[in-house]
Coordinates of C-alpha atoms and ligand atoms in Angstrom, one line a residue:
Chain A
M1 CA 75.3 72.1 150.1
G2 CA 78.5 72.0 148.2
T3 CA 79.4 74.3 145.3
P4 CA 76.3 75.1 143.2
I5 CA 76.4 73.9 139.5
I6 CA 75.1 77.1 138.3
K7 CA 75.3 80.4 140.2
V8 CA 73.7 83.4 138.5
T9 CA 74.7 86.6 140.4
N10 CA 73.1 90.1 139.5
L11 CA 72.5 89.2 135.9
S12 CA 71.2 92.0 133.7
K13 CA 70.7 91.9 130.0
Y14 CA 69.8 94.8 127.6
F15 CA 68.8 94.3 124.0
G16 CA 69.6 97.9 123.0
R17 CA 67.4 99.9 125.1
L18 CA 65.2 97.1 126.0
H19 CA 65.9 95.8 129.7
V20 CA 65.1 92.2 129.4
L21 CA 66.8 90.9 132.6
K22 CA 67.0 93.1 135.7
G23 CA 69.4 91.5 138.1
I24 CA 68.7 87.8 138.3
N25 CA 70.1 85.8 141.2
L26 CA 69.6 82.0 141.0
E27 CA 71.6 79.0 142.2
V28 CA 71.0 75.6 141.1
Q29 CA 72.6 72.8 143.4
P30 CA 73.9 69.5 142.1
R31 CA 71.1 66.8 141.3
E32 CA 68.5 69.4 141.7
V33 CA 65.7 70.2 139.3
V34 CA 64.5 73.7 139.0
C35 CA 61.7 74.7 136.9
V36 CA 61.1 78.1 135.7
I37 CA 57.8 79.6 134.8
G38 CA 56.7 83.0 133.7
R39 CA 54.5 84.7 131.1
S40 CA 55.6 85.1 127.5
G41 CA 58.3 87.8 127.0
S42 CA 59.3 87.7 130.9
G43 CA 62.9 86.7 129.9
K44 CA 63.0 82.9 130.6
S45 CA 64.7 82.1 127.3
T46 CA 67.0 85.1 127.6
M47 CA 68.3 83.9 131.1
L48 CA 68.9 80.5 129.8
R49 CA 70.6 81.7 126.8
C50 CA 72.8 84.1 129.0
I51 CA 73.8 80.9 131.3
N52 CA 75.5 79.3 128.1
F53 CA 76.3 82.5 126.6
L54 CA 74.3 82.2 123.5
E55 CA 73.8 85.8 124.6
E56 CA 76.3 87.8 126.1
P57 CA 75.2 89.0 129.6
S58 CA 75.3 92.8 129.9
E59 CA 76.0 92.7 133.7
G60 CA 76.8 90.5 136.5
E61 CA 78.3 87.1 136.7
I62 CA 77.7 83.4 135.6
E63 CA 79.4 80.7 137.5
I64 CA 79.3 77.2 136.0
H65 CA 80.7 74.5 138.3
G66 CA 83.2 76.9 140.0
L67 CA 84.0 78.5 136.6
K68 CA 83.4 82.4 137.1
I69 CA 82.6 84.4 134.1
P70 CA 81.7 88.1 134.6
A71 CA 79.8 90.0 132.1
G72 CA 81.5 92.2 129.7
G73 CA 84.8 90.2 129.3
K74 CA 86.8 90.4 126.2
G75 CA 89.7 88.6 124.7
R76 CA 91.1 85.0 124.5
E77 CA 90.7 84.1 128.3
H78 CA 87.1 85.1 128.2
Y79 CA 86.2 83.1 125.2
K80 CA 88.1 80.1 126.5
L81 CA 86.2 80.4 129.8
I82 CA 83.0 80.4 127.9
H83 CA 84.0 77.3 125.8
E84 CA 84.7 75.5 129.0
A85 CA 81.5 76.6 130.4
R86 CA 79.5 75.4 127.4
L87 CA 81.0 72.0 127.8
L88 CA 79.5 71.8 131.2
T89 CA 76.0 72.7 130.0
G90 CA 73.8 70.7 127.7
M91 CA 71.1 72.8 125.9
V92 CA 67.6 71.5 124.7
F93 CA 65.7 74.0 122.5
Q94 CA 62.2 74.4 121.7
E95 CA 62.6 73.6 118.1
F96 CA 65.0 70.6 118.5
N97 CA 67.6 71.9 115.9
L98 CA 68.6 68.5 114.8
F99 CA 71.1 68.6 112.1
P100 CA 69.2 67.4 109.1
H101 CA 72.2 66.3 107.0
M102 CA 73.2 63.7 109.6
S103 CA 71.6 60.1 110.6
I104 CA 70.2 60.2 114.3
L105 CA 73.4 58.4 115.5
E106 CA 75.8 60.9 113.7
N107 CA 73.8 63.7 115.5
V108 CA 74.7 62.5 118.7
M109 CA 78.2 61.5 117.9
E110 CA 79.2 64.8 116.1
A111 CA 80.1 66.8 119.3
P112 CA 81.8 64.1 121.2
V113 CA 84.2 63.5 118.1
I114 CA 84.5 67.1 116.8
V115 CA 84.6 69.1 120.1
K116 CA 86.2 66.6 122.4
G117 CA 88.2 64.8 119.8
M118 CA 86.9 61.4 121.1
D119 CA 87.7 58.4 119.1
H120 CA 85.0 57.1 116.7
A121 CA 84.4 53.7 118.6
K122 CA 84.0 55.4 122.0
A123 CA 81.9 58.2 120.7
K124 CA 79.7 55.5 119.0
E125 CA 79.2 53.7 122.1
I126 CA 78.3 56.6 124.2
A127 CA 75.9 57.8 121.6
E128 CA 74.2 54.5 121.5
M129 CA 74.1 54.4 125.2
N130 CA 72.4 57.7 125.4
L131 CA 69.9 57.0 122.4
A132 CA 68.9 53.9 124.4
R133 CA 68.4 56.2 127.4
V134 CA 66.0 58.1 125.6
G135 CA 64.5 55.1 123.7
M136 CA 65.6 56.1 120.4
L137 CA 68.3 53.6 119.6
F138 CA 66.1 51.7 117.3
K139 CA 65.9 54.7 114.8
K140 CA 69.7 55.5 114.9
D141 CA 70.1 55.1 111.1
E142 CA 67.1 57.3 110.3
Y143 CA 67.6 60.8 109.3
P144 CA 65.7 63.6 111.4
N145 CA 63.1 64.2 108.7
R146 CA 61.8 60.8 109.1
I147 CA 60.8 60.8 112.7
S148 CA 58.1 62.4 114.7
G149 CA 58.6 65.8 116.7
G150 CA 58.7 63.9 120.0
Q151 CA 61.2 61.7 118.8
K152 CA 63.3 64.5 117.4
Q153 CA 63.2 66.0 120.8
R154 CA 64.2 62.9 122.6
V155 CA 67.3 62.7 120.0
A156 CA 68.2 66.3 120.7
I157 CA 68.2 65.4 124.6
A158 CA 70.5 62.4 123.8
R159 CA 72.7 64.8 121.7
A160 CA 73.1 67.1 124.6
L161 CA 73.6 64.2 127.1
A162 CA 76.4 62.7 125.0
M163 CA 78.5 65.6 125.8
Q164 CA 78.2 64.5 129.6
P165 CA 77.4 67.9 130.9
E166 CA 77.1 68.8 134.5
V167 CA 73.7 70.4 134.0
M168 CA 70.9 70.3 131.5
L169 CA 69.0 73.5 130.3
F170 CA 65.7 73.0 128.7
D171 CA 64.0 75.9 127.1
E172 CA 60.3 74.9 126.7
P173 CA 61.2 71.4 125.3
T174 CA 57.6 70.5 124.6
S175 CA 56.1 73.6 123.2
A176 CA 56.6 73.0 119.7
L177 CA 55.1 69.4 120.0
D178 CA 51.6 68.1 119.3
P179 CA 49.7 67.4 122.5
E180 CA 49.9 63.6 122.0
L181 CA 53.8 63.9 121.6
I182 CA 54.4 65.8 124.8
G183 CA 54.1 62.8 127.2
E184 CA 57.1 60.8 125.7
V185 CA 59.4 63.7 126.1
L186 CA 58.3 64.5 129.6
E187 CA 58.8 60.7 130.4
V188 CA 62.3 60.9 129.4
M189 CA 62.9 64.1 131.4
K190 CA 61.3 62.5 134.5
G191 CA 63.7 59.5 133.8
L192 CA 66.8 62.0 133.9
A193 CA 65.7 63.5 137.1
K194 CA 65.4 60.3 138.7
E195 CA 68.9 59.4 137.7
G196 CA 70.0 62.5 139.5
T197 CA 70.5 64.7 136.4
T198 CA 70.9 68.3 137.3
M199 CA 68.3 70.3 135.3
L200 CA 67.1 73.9 134.8
V201 CA 63.7 73.7 132.9
V202 CA 61.7 76.5 131.4
T203 CA 58.2 75.0 130.8
H204 CA 54.5 75.6 130.9
E205 CA 53.9 72.0 132.0
M206 CA 52.6 72.5 135.5
G207 CA 52.0 68.8 136.1
F208 CA 55.6 68.0 135.3
A209 CA 56.9 70.9 137.4
R210 CA 54.8 69.7 140.5
E211 CA 55.8 66.1 140.0
V212 CA 59.5 66.5 139.2
A213 CA 60.9 69.8 140.2
D214 CA 62.6 70.4 143.7
R215 CA 62.1 74.0 143.1
M216 CA 60.1 76.4 141.0
V217 CA 60.9 80.0 140.3
V218 CA 58.6 82.4 138.8
M219 CA 59.9 85.1 136.3
N220 CA 58.1 88.3 135.7
E221 CA 59.3 91.1 133.6
G222 CA 62.9 90.2 133.9
E223 CA 62.9 89.5 137.6
L224 CA 62.5 86.4 139.7
I225 CA 59.6 87.3 141.9
E226 CA 59.1 84.0 143.8
E227 CA 60.6 80.8 144.4
G228 CA 59.9 77.7 146.5
E229 CA 58.6 74.0 146.4
P230 CA 56.5 73.8 143.4
S231 CA 53.4 72.5 145.3
E232 CA 53.7 75.3 147.7
V233 CA 54.0 78.0 144.9
L234 CA 51.1 76.4 143.1
A235 CA 48.9 76.2 146.1
H236 CA 49.9 79.3 147.8
P237 CA 51.5 81.8 145.5
K238 CA 52.7 84.8 147.4
H239 CA 52.9 87.2 144.6
K240 CA 50.0 88.5 142.7
Q241 CA 51.7 88.2 139.3
T242 CA 52.4 84.6 140.1
Q243 CA 48.5 84.3 141.0
A244 CA 47.7 85.9 137.8
L245 CA 50.1 83.6 135.7
L246 CA 48.6 80.3 137.6
D247 CA 45.0 81.5 136.8
R248 CA 45.9 81.8 133.2
Y249 CA 47.2 78.2 133.1
R250 CA 44.0 77.0 135.1
T251 CA 41.7 78.5 132.3
A252 CA 44.0 77.3 129.6
D253 CA 43.6 73.6 130.8
Chain B
M1 CA 41.9 47.6 99.7
K2 CA 42.6 43.9 100.4
L3 CA 46.3 43.3 101.2
F4 CA 46.7 39.6 100.3
G5 CA 43.8 39.4 97.8
S6 CA 43.8 36.4 95.4
K7 CA 44.0 37.1 91.8
Q8 CA 40.6 35.8 90.6
T9 CA 38.5 38.1 92.8
T10 CA 38.3 41.1 90.9
E11 CA 36.9 43.6 93.2
P12 CA 35.2 46.7 91.7
K13 CA 37.5 49.8 91.9
S14 CA 36.6 52.8 93.8
Q15 CA 35.9 56.1 92.1
A16 CA 39.0 57.4 93.4
E17 CA 41.1 54.6 92.1
L18 CA 39.4 54.9 88.5
L19 CA 40.1 58.6 88.3
Y20 CA 43.5 58.2 89.4
E21 CA 44.3 55.5 86.8
L22 CA 42.7 57.7 84.2
Q23 CA 45.0 60.5 85.1
Q24 CA 47.9 58.1 84.9
R25 CA 47.1 57.0 81.6
K26 CA 46.5 60.5 80.2
E27 CA 49.8 61.4 81.6
R28 CA 51.5 58.4 79.9
I29 CA 49.9 59.1 76.6
F30 CA 51.0 62.8 76.8
R31 CA 54.6 61.7 77.4
T32 CA 54.5 59.3 74.6
N33 CA 53.1 61.9 72.1
V34 CA 55.7 64.3 73.2
G35 CA 58.5 61.8 72.8
A36 CA 57.2 60.9 69.3
S37 CA 57.0 64.4 68.5
W38 CA 60.6 64.9 69.3
V39 CA 61.6 62.0 67.2
F40 CA 59.7 63.2 64.4
L41 CA 61.3 66.7 64.7
L42 CA 64.9 65.2 64.7
L43 CA 63.9 63.1 61.6
F44 CA 62.5 66.1 60.0
L45 CA 65.8 68.0 60.4
Y46 CA 67.8 64.9 59.2
V47 CA 65.8 64.6 56.1
V48 CA 65.9 68.4 55.4
F49 CA 69.6 68.6 56.1
S50 CA 70.3 65.6 53.9
G51 CA 68.6 67.4 51.2
D52 CA 70.1 65.2 48.5
S53 CA 67.5 62.7 48.9
L54 CA 64.8 65.2 48.4
G55 CA 66.5 67.1 45.5
L56 CA 67.1 70.1 47.4
D57 CA 70.4 71.5 46.6
A58 CA 70.2 74.5 49.0
I59 CA 70.4 72.5 52.2
S60 CA 72.4 69.5 51.3
L61 CA 75.3 69.0 53.6
D62 CA 78.6 68.1 52.4
S63 CA 79.0 64.6 54.1
K64 CA 82.5 64.2 53.0
F65 CA 83.4 67.5 54.9
I66 CA 81.6 66.2 58.1
A67 CA 83.6 62.7 57.7
D68 CA 86.7 64.4 57.3
N69 CA 86.4 67.0 60.0
F70 CA 84.6 65.0 62.6
A71 CA 87.7 64.2 64.4
F72 CA 89.2 67.4 64.4
I73 CA 86.1 69.4 65.4
G74 CA 85.2 66.5 68.0
K75 CA 88.6 67.0 69.7
G76 CA 87.5 70.4 70.6
L77 CA 84.8 68.8 72.9
G78 CA 87.5 67.6 75.1
V79 CA 89.1 71.1 75.3
T80 CA 85.7 72.5 76.0
I81 CA 85.0 70.1 78.7
Y82 CA 88.7 70.6 80.2
I83 CA 88.2 74.4 80.2
S84 CA 84.8 74.3 81.8
L85 CA 86.2 72.0 84.5
L86 CA 88.9 74.0 85.5
S87 CA 86.8 77.3 85.3
I88 CA 84.0 75.8 87.5
A89 CA 86.5 74.8 90.1
L90 CA 87.9 78.2 90.1
A91 CA 84.4 79.6 90.2
I92 CA 83.5 77.6 93.1
V93 CA 86.7 78.6 95.3
L94 CA 86.0 82.3 94.3
A95 CA 82.3 81.9 95.0
L96 CA 82.8 80.6 98.5
F97 CA 85.3 83.5 99.5
A98 CA 82.9 86.2 98.2
A99 CA 80.0 84.6 99.9
L100 CA 82.0 84.4 103.2
G101 CA 83.3 87.9 102.6
R102 CA 79.8 89.1 101.9
L103 CA 78.8 87.6 105.5
S104 CA 82.0 88.7 107.1
R105 CA 81.9 91.8 109.5
F106 CA 85.6 92.6 108.6
P107 CA 85.1 95.8 106.4
P108 CA 88.1 95.0 104.0
F109 CA 87.1 91.5 103.3
Y110 CA 83.4 92.7 102.9
A111 CA 84.5 95.4 100.5
L112 CA 86.6 93.0 98.5
S113 CA 83.9 90.7 97.9
T114 CA 81.3 93.3 97.0
F115 CA 84.0 94.9 94.8
Y116 CA 84.7 91.7 92.8
V117 CA 81.0 90.8 92.6
S118 CA 80.0 94.3 91.2
L119 CA 82.9 94.5 88.9
M120 CA 82.4 91.0 87.3
R121 CA 78.5 91.3 87.1
G122 CA 78.8 94.8 85.8
T123 CA 80.9 94.2 82.8
P124 CA 80.2 91.7 79.9
L125 CA 81.8 88.2 80.1
Y126 CA 83.0 88.7 76.3
L127 CA 84.8 92.0 77.5
Q128 CA 86.4 90.1 80.4
I129 CA 87.6 87.3 78.1
F130 CA 89.3 89.7 75.8
F131 CA 90.6 91.6 78.7
F132 CA 92.7 88.6 79.8
F133 CA 94.0 87.7 76.4
L134 CA 94.6 91.1 74.9
A135 CA 94.8 93.8 77.6
L136 CA 97.0 92.2 80.0
P137 CA 99.7 91.3 77.7
Q138 CA 100.1 95.1 77.0
L139 CA 100.8 95.3 80.8
G140 CA 103.4 92.5 80.2
I141 CA 101.4 89.8 81.8
V142 CA 101.1 87.0 79.4
M143 CA 99.8 83.5 80.2
P144 CA 99.0 80.5 78.5
P145 CA 95.8 80.8 76.4
I146 CA 94.0 78.3 78.3
M147 CA 94.8 79.7 81.7
A148 CA 93.7 83.1 80.4
G149 CA 90.2 81.5 79.5
V150 CA 89.9 79.8 82.6
L151 CA 90.6 82.8 84.7
A152 CA 88.1 84.9 82.7
L153 CA 85.2 82.3 82.9
G154 CA 86.1 81.3 86.4
M155 CA 86.1 84.9 87.8
N156 CA 83.0 85.7 86.0
Y157 CA 80.9 82.8 87.1
G158 CA 82.3 83.0 90.6
A159 CA 80.7 86.3 91.1
Y160 CA 77.4 84.9 90.2
M161 CA 77.7 81.7 92.0
S162 CA 78.6 83.6 95.1
E163 CA 75.0 84.7 95.2
T164 CA 73.9 81.2 95.2
F165 CA 76.2 80.2 98.0
R166 CA 75.0 83.2 100.0
A167 CA 71.4 82.0 99.5
G168 CA 72.6 78.7 100.6
I169 CA 74.3 79.9 103.7
G170 CA 71.3 81.9 104.4
S171 CA 69.1 79.0 104.2
V172 CA 70.5 77.3 107.1
G173 CA 68.6 78.5 110.1
K174 CA 69.9 80.3 113.3
G175 CA 68.8 77.3 115.3
Q176 CA 71.3 75.0 113.7
R177 CA 74.1 77.4 114.5
E178 CA 73.1 77.8 118.1
A179 CA 72.6 74.2 118.5
A180 CA 76.2 73.5 117.4
I181 CA 77.6 76.4 119.5
A182 CA 75.8 75.0 122.6
L183 CA 77.3 71.7 122.0
G184 CA 80.8 73.5 122.2
M185 CA 81.9 73.9 118.7
T186 CA 83.9 76.7 117.4
S187 CA 82.6 79.0 115.0
G188 CA 85.0 77.2 112.2
Q189 CA 83.7 74.0 113.3
V190 CA 80.0 75.3 112.9
M191 CA 80.8 76.5 109.4
R192 CA 82.4 73.3 108.3
R193 CA 80.4 70.7 109.9
I194 CA 76.9 72.4 110.2
V195 CA 76.4 75.2 107.8
M196 CA 78.4 74.5 104.8
P197 CA 77.1 70.9 104.2
Q198 CA 73.6 72.1 104.3
A199 CA 74.3 75.3 102.2
L200 CA 76.1 73.2 99.5
R201 CA 73.2 70.8 99.3
F202 CA 71.0 73.8 98.7
A203 CA 73.3 75.2 96.1
I204 CA 74.1 72.2 94.0
P205 CA 71.0 72.3 91.9
P206 CA 71.7 76.0 90.8
M207 CA 75.6 75.0 90.5
G208 CA 74.6 72.4 87.9
N209 CA 72.9 74.9 86.0
D210 CA 75.8 77.3 86.2
F211 CA 78.1 74.5 85.1
I212 CA 76.0 73.6 82.0
A213 CA 75.5 77.3 81.1
M214 CA 79.3 77.6 81.4
T215 CA 80.2 74.8 79.1
K216 CA 78.3 76.7 76.4
D217 CA 79.7 80.3 77.3
S218 CA 83.2 78.8 77.1
A219 CA 82.6 79.2 73.3
M220 CA 83.3 82.8 73.6
V221 CA 86.9 82.1 74.4
A222 CA 87.1 80.9 70.7
A223 CA 86.8 84.5 69.7
T224 CA 90.4 85.3 70.8
G225 CA 91.6 82.8 68.5
F226 CA 94.0 81.1 71.0
V227 CA 92.1 78.3 72.6
H228 CA 91.3 75.4 70.3
E229 CA 88.1 74.3 71.6
L230 CA 84.9 73.2 69.9
M231 CA 83.9 76.6 68.6
W232 CA 87.2 77.7 67.4
R233 CA 87.7 74.3 65.5
A234 CA 84.4 74.5 63.8
T235 CA 84.4 78.0 62.8
R236 CA 88.1 77.7 61.5
Q237 CA 87.2 74.6 59.4
G238 CA 84.1 76.1 58.3
R239 CA 85.6 79.3 57.2
A240 CA 88.5 77.9 55.4
T241 CA 86.5 75.7 53.1
F242 CA 83.3 77.7 53.0
H243 CA 81.5 74.9 54.9
N244 CA 80.1 77.0 57.7
L245 CA 76.8 75.3 57.7
E246 CA 78.2 71.9 58.3
A247 CA 80.8 73.0 60.7
L248 CA 78.2 74.8 63.0
I249 CA 75.9 72.1 62.8
M250 CA 78.5 69.7 64.0
A251 CA 79.5 71.8 66.7
A252 CA 75.8 72.5 67.8
V253 CA 75.2 68.8 67.9
F254 CA 78.4 68.1 69.9
Y255 CA 77.2 71.1 72.5
W256 CA 73.8 69.8 72.5
G257 CA 74.8 66.3 73.2
M258 CA 77.1 67.4 76.0
T259 CA 74.2 69.4 77.5
L260 CA 71.8 66.6 77.4
L261 CA 74.4 64.4 79.0
L262 CA 75.2 66.9 81.8
T263 CA 71.4 67.5 82.4
A264 CA 70.7 63.8 83.0
I265 CA 73.7 63.5 85.5
Q266 CA 72.5 66.7 87.2
S267 CA 68.8 65.2 87.7
R268 CA 70.6 62.1 89.0
I269 CA 72.6 64.0 91.6
E270 CA 69.5 66.0 92.7
A271 CA 67.3 62.8 93.3
R272 CA 70.3 61.4 95.2
L273 CA 70.6 64.5 97.4
G274 CA 66.8 64.9 97.9
K275 CA 67.0 61.7 100.3
G276 CA 68.3 62.9 103.7
D277 CA 66.9 66.3 103.6
R278 CA 64.5 67.8 106.1
Ligands
ATP301 N1 67.7 89.0 120.1 C1 66.8 89.8 120.6 N2 66.9 91.1 120.2 C2 66.0 91.8 120.9 N3 64.9 91.6 121.6 C3 64.9 90.4 122.2 C4 65.9 89.5 121.5 N4 65.5 88.2 122.2 C5 64.6 88.4 123.0 N5 63.9 89.7 122.9 C6 63.0 90.5 123.8 O1 63.5 90.0 125.3 C7 62.2 89.8 125.9 C8 62.4 88.4 126.5 O2 62.2 87.5 125.6 P1 62.5 86.2 126.0 O3 62.5 85.2 124.7 O4 63.8 85.7 127.0 O5 61.0 85.6 126.8 P2 60.4 84.4 127.2 O6 60.2 84.4 128.7 O7 61.4 83.1 126.9 O8 59.1 84.3 126.3 P3 58.4 83.0 125.7 O9 57.6 82.2 126.7 O10 57.5 83.6 124.7 O11 59.5 82.1 125.0 C9 61.1 89.9 124.8 O12 60.4 91.1 124.9 C10 61.8 89.9 123.5 O13 61.0 90.5 122.5
MG302 MG1 61.3 81.5 125.5

């Protein structure tokens, strides 16, 4: 394998006294789909947010596509690195966070134009291409308040894709959705996986994980306690916390 | 309900439809009656103040005075609007800085903002106006009257408006900023492209109210005697010829008309803003 797209080394995160991440090590290879599971409060979101520096890591190092960023950096150089790393990652949030004052098309064009300085015509072309990819081109002139939750999340995915990132980070992209709208978002994500998009996905959707993920990692109290092929982890969990977690999903279904 | 029903088949209406129609009719009748009462009240005022026709000397208005001074007092309306527009522009700029200062983690900027807001809100506007006209010249700072008035009004309203802006900025969720940051925007870009447009949309209705209130508070500037706006002109003409009643009623009508117009414009703008929202 070549250089990993994401390499997290010995990542720790404290919120005040609270030790949320305790020395995480994780690699994501190009074209790989990795699913993260773990119970609520185990630190899944925090890990994802540290990877694109929405949270400053307390210790350790984040490496994105060869760009090494140690924790605790200060000054111009450090923030420049963070900015570059963010350009290489696309993030999809549980709550969509579309910009309500912009049309769907403007939502997707905004960052390429403002951040990359792309000219309008080119940005529009890329935006429309990505909206088509998630099946949302037909709503391009609508405003976010006029579309369903599932549609919003598909637009949010297109918005992240339009920056042409090396890896997509998903933080429970279907958790805020009504059950009947989950499928359309998972379909889009499956499509991305098939096209070879590198993805790191925090999810509770075990079906999706089994079908799409190349690898599954299990997080518990700020540590990665288990990893392996999804079918293997699901069928033969080695760790008793994993077992407990999976039991909970089974009873929930 | 039928979608393409032909006209001759009059289907019986459902209970809900009937109730709804009844409600609608009641609402219409209520509004018509309110409108009629308004017209009546205006007519009443008109009749009372043109007392001649009723033989009431006490409240007969001197129509000659009104005709003679209409142009002179009316000219003040332009000055009033001019001062108000300049003042609101100044207020918006100051309010923006004060709101940003209040959100800043840079102590001097934060302190300056809270100091300014506290001082302006802690003293009467009337005093502030006189301060700019009368106190500053004592320090050798003399400025054109309009400028002094605009500074006083703008600084005062800027302080109040900064709270509106702050609420507007606060109304933009953390998720919005994070989404923008994750897309690679700098903090300046996040502010300009994502936070401010949404905050302004939130703040425009209260800003409209502030502007309308300011057009009327601008009358206080007249007290200094240097700015020849509506109130100054009305009191001057009224006092000079003992026609205060006529003069003040004229000024009131001008202010009122202006307020009605501005309110109508404001609701138009609000209706338009409502569209793309959430
Ligand atoms: N900004 C913050 N300040 C203080 N504590 C925080 C902050 N963000 C998260 N935490 C705490 O860190 C821990 C891990 O939170 P995190 O959101 O990463 O969990 P999670 O695995 O994503 O859970 P969920 O499945 O509920 O989303 C929790 O105890 C949470 O309360
Ligand atoms: Mg989470």
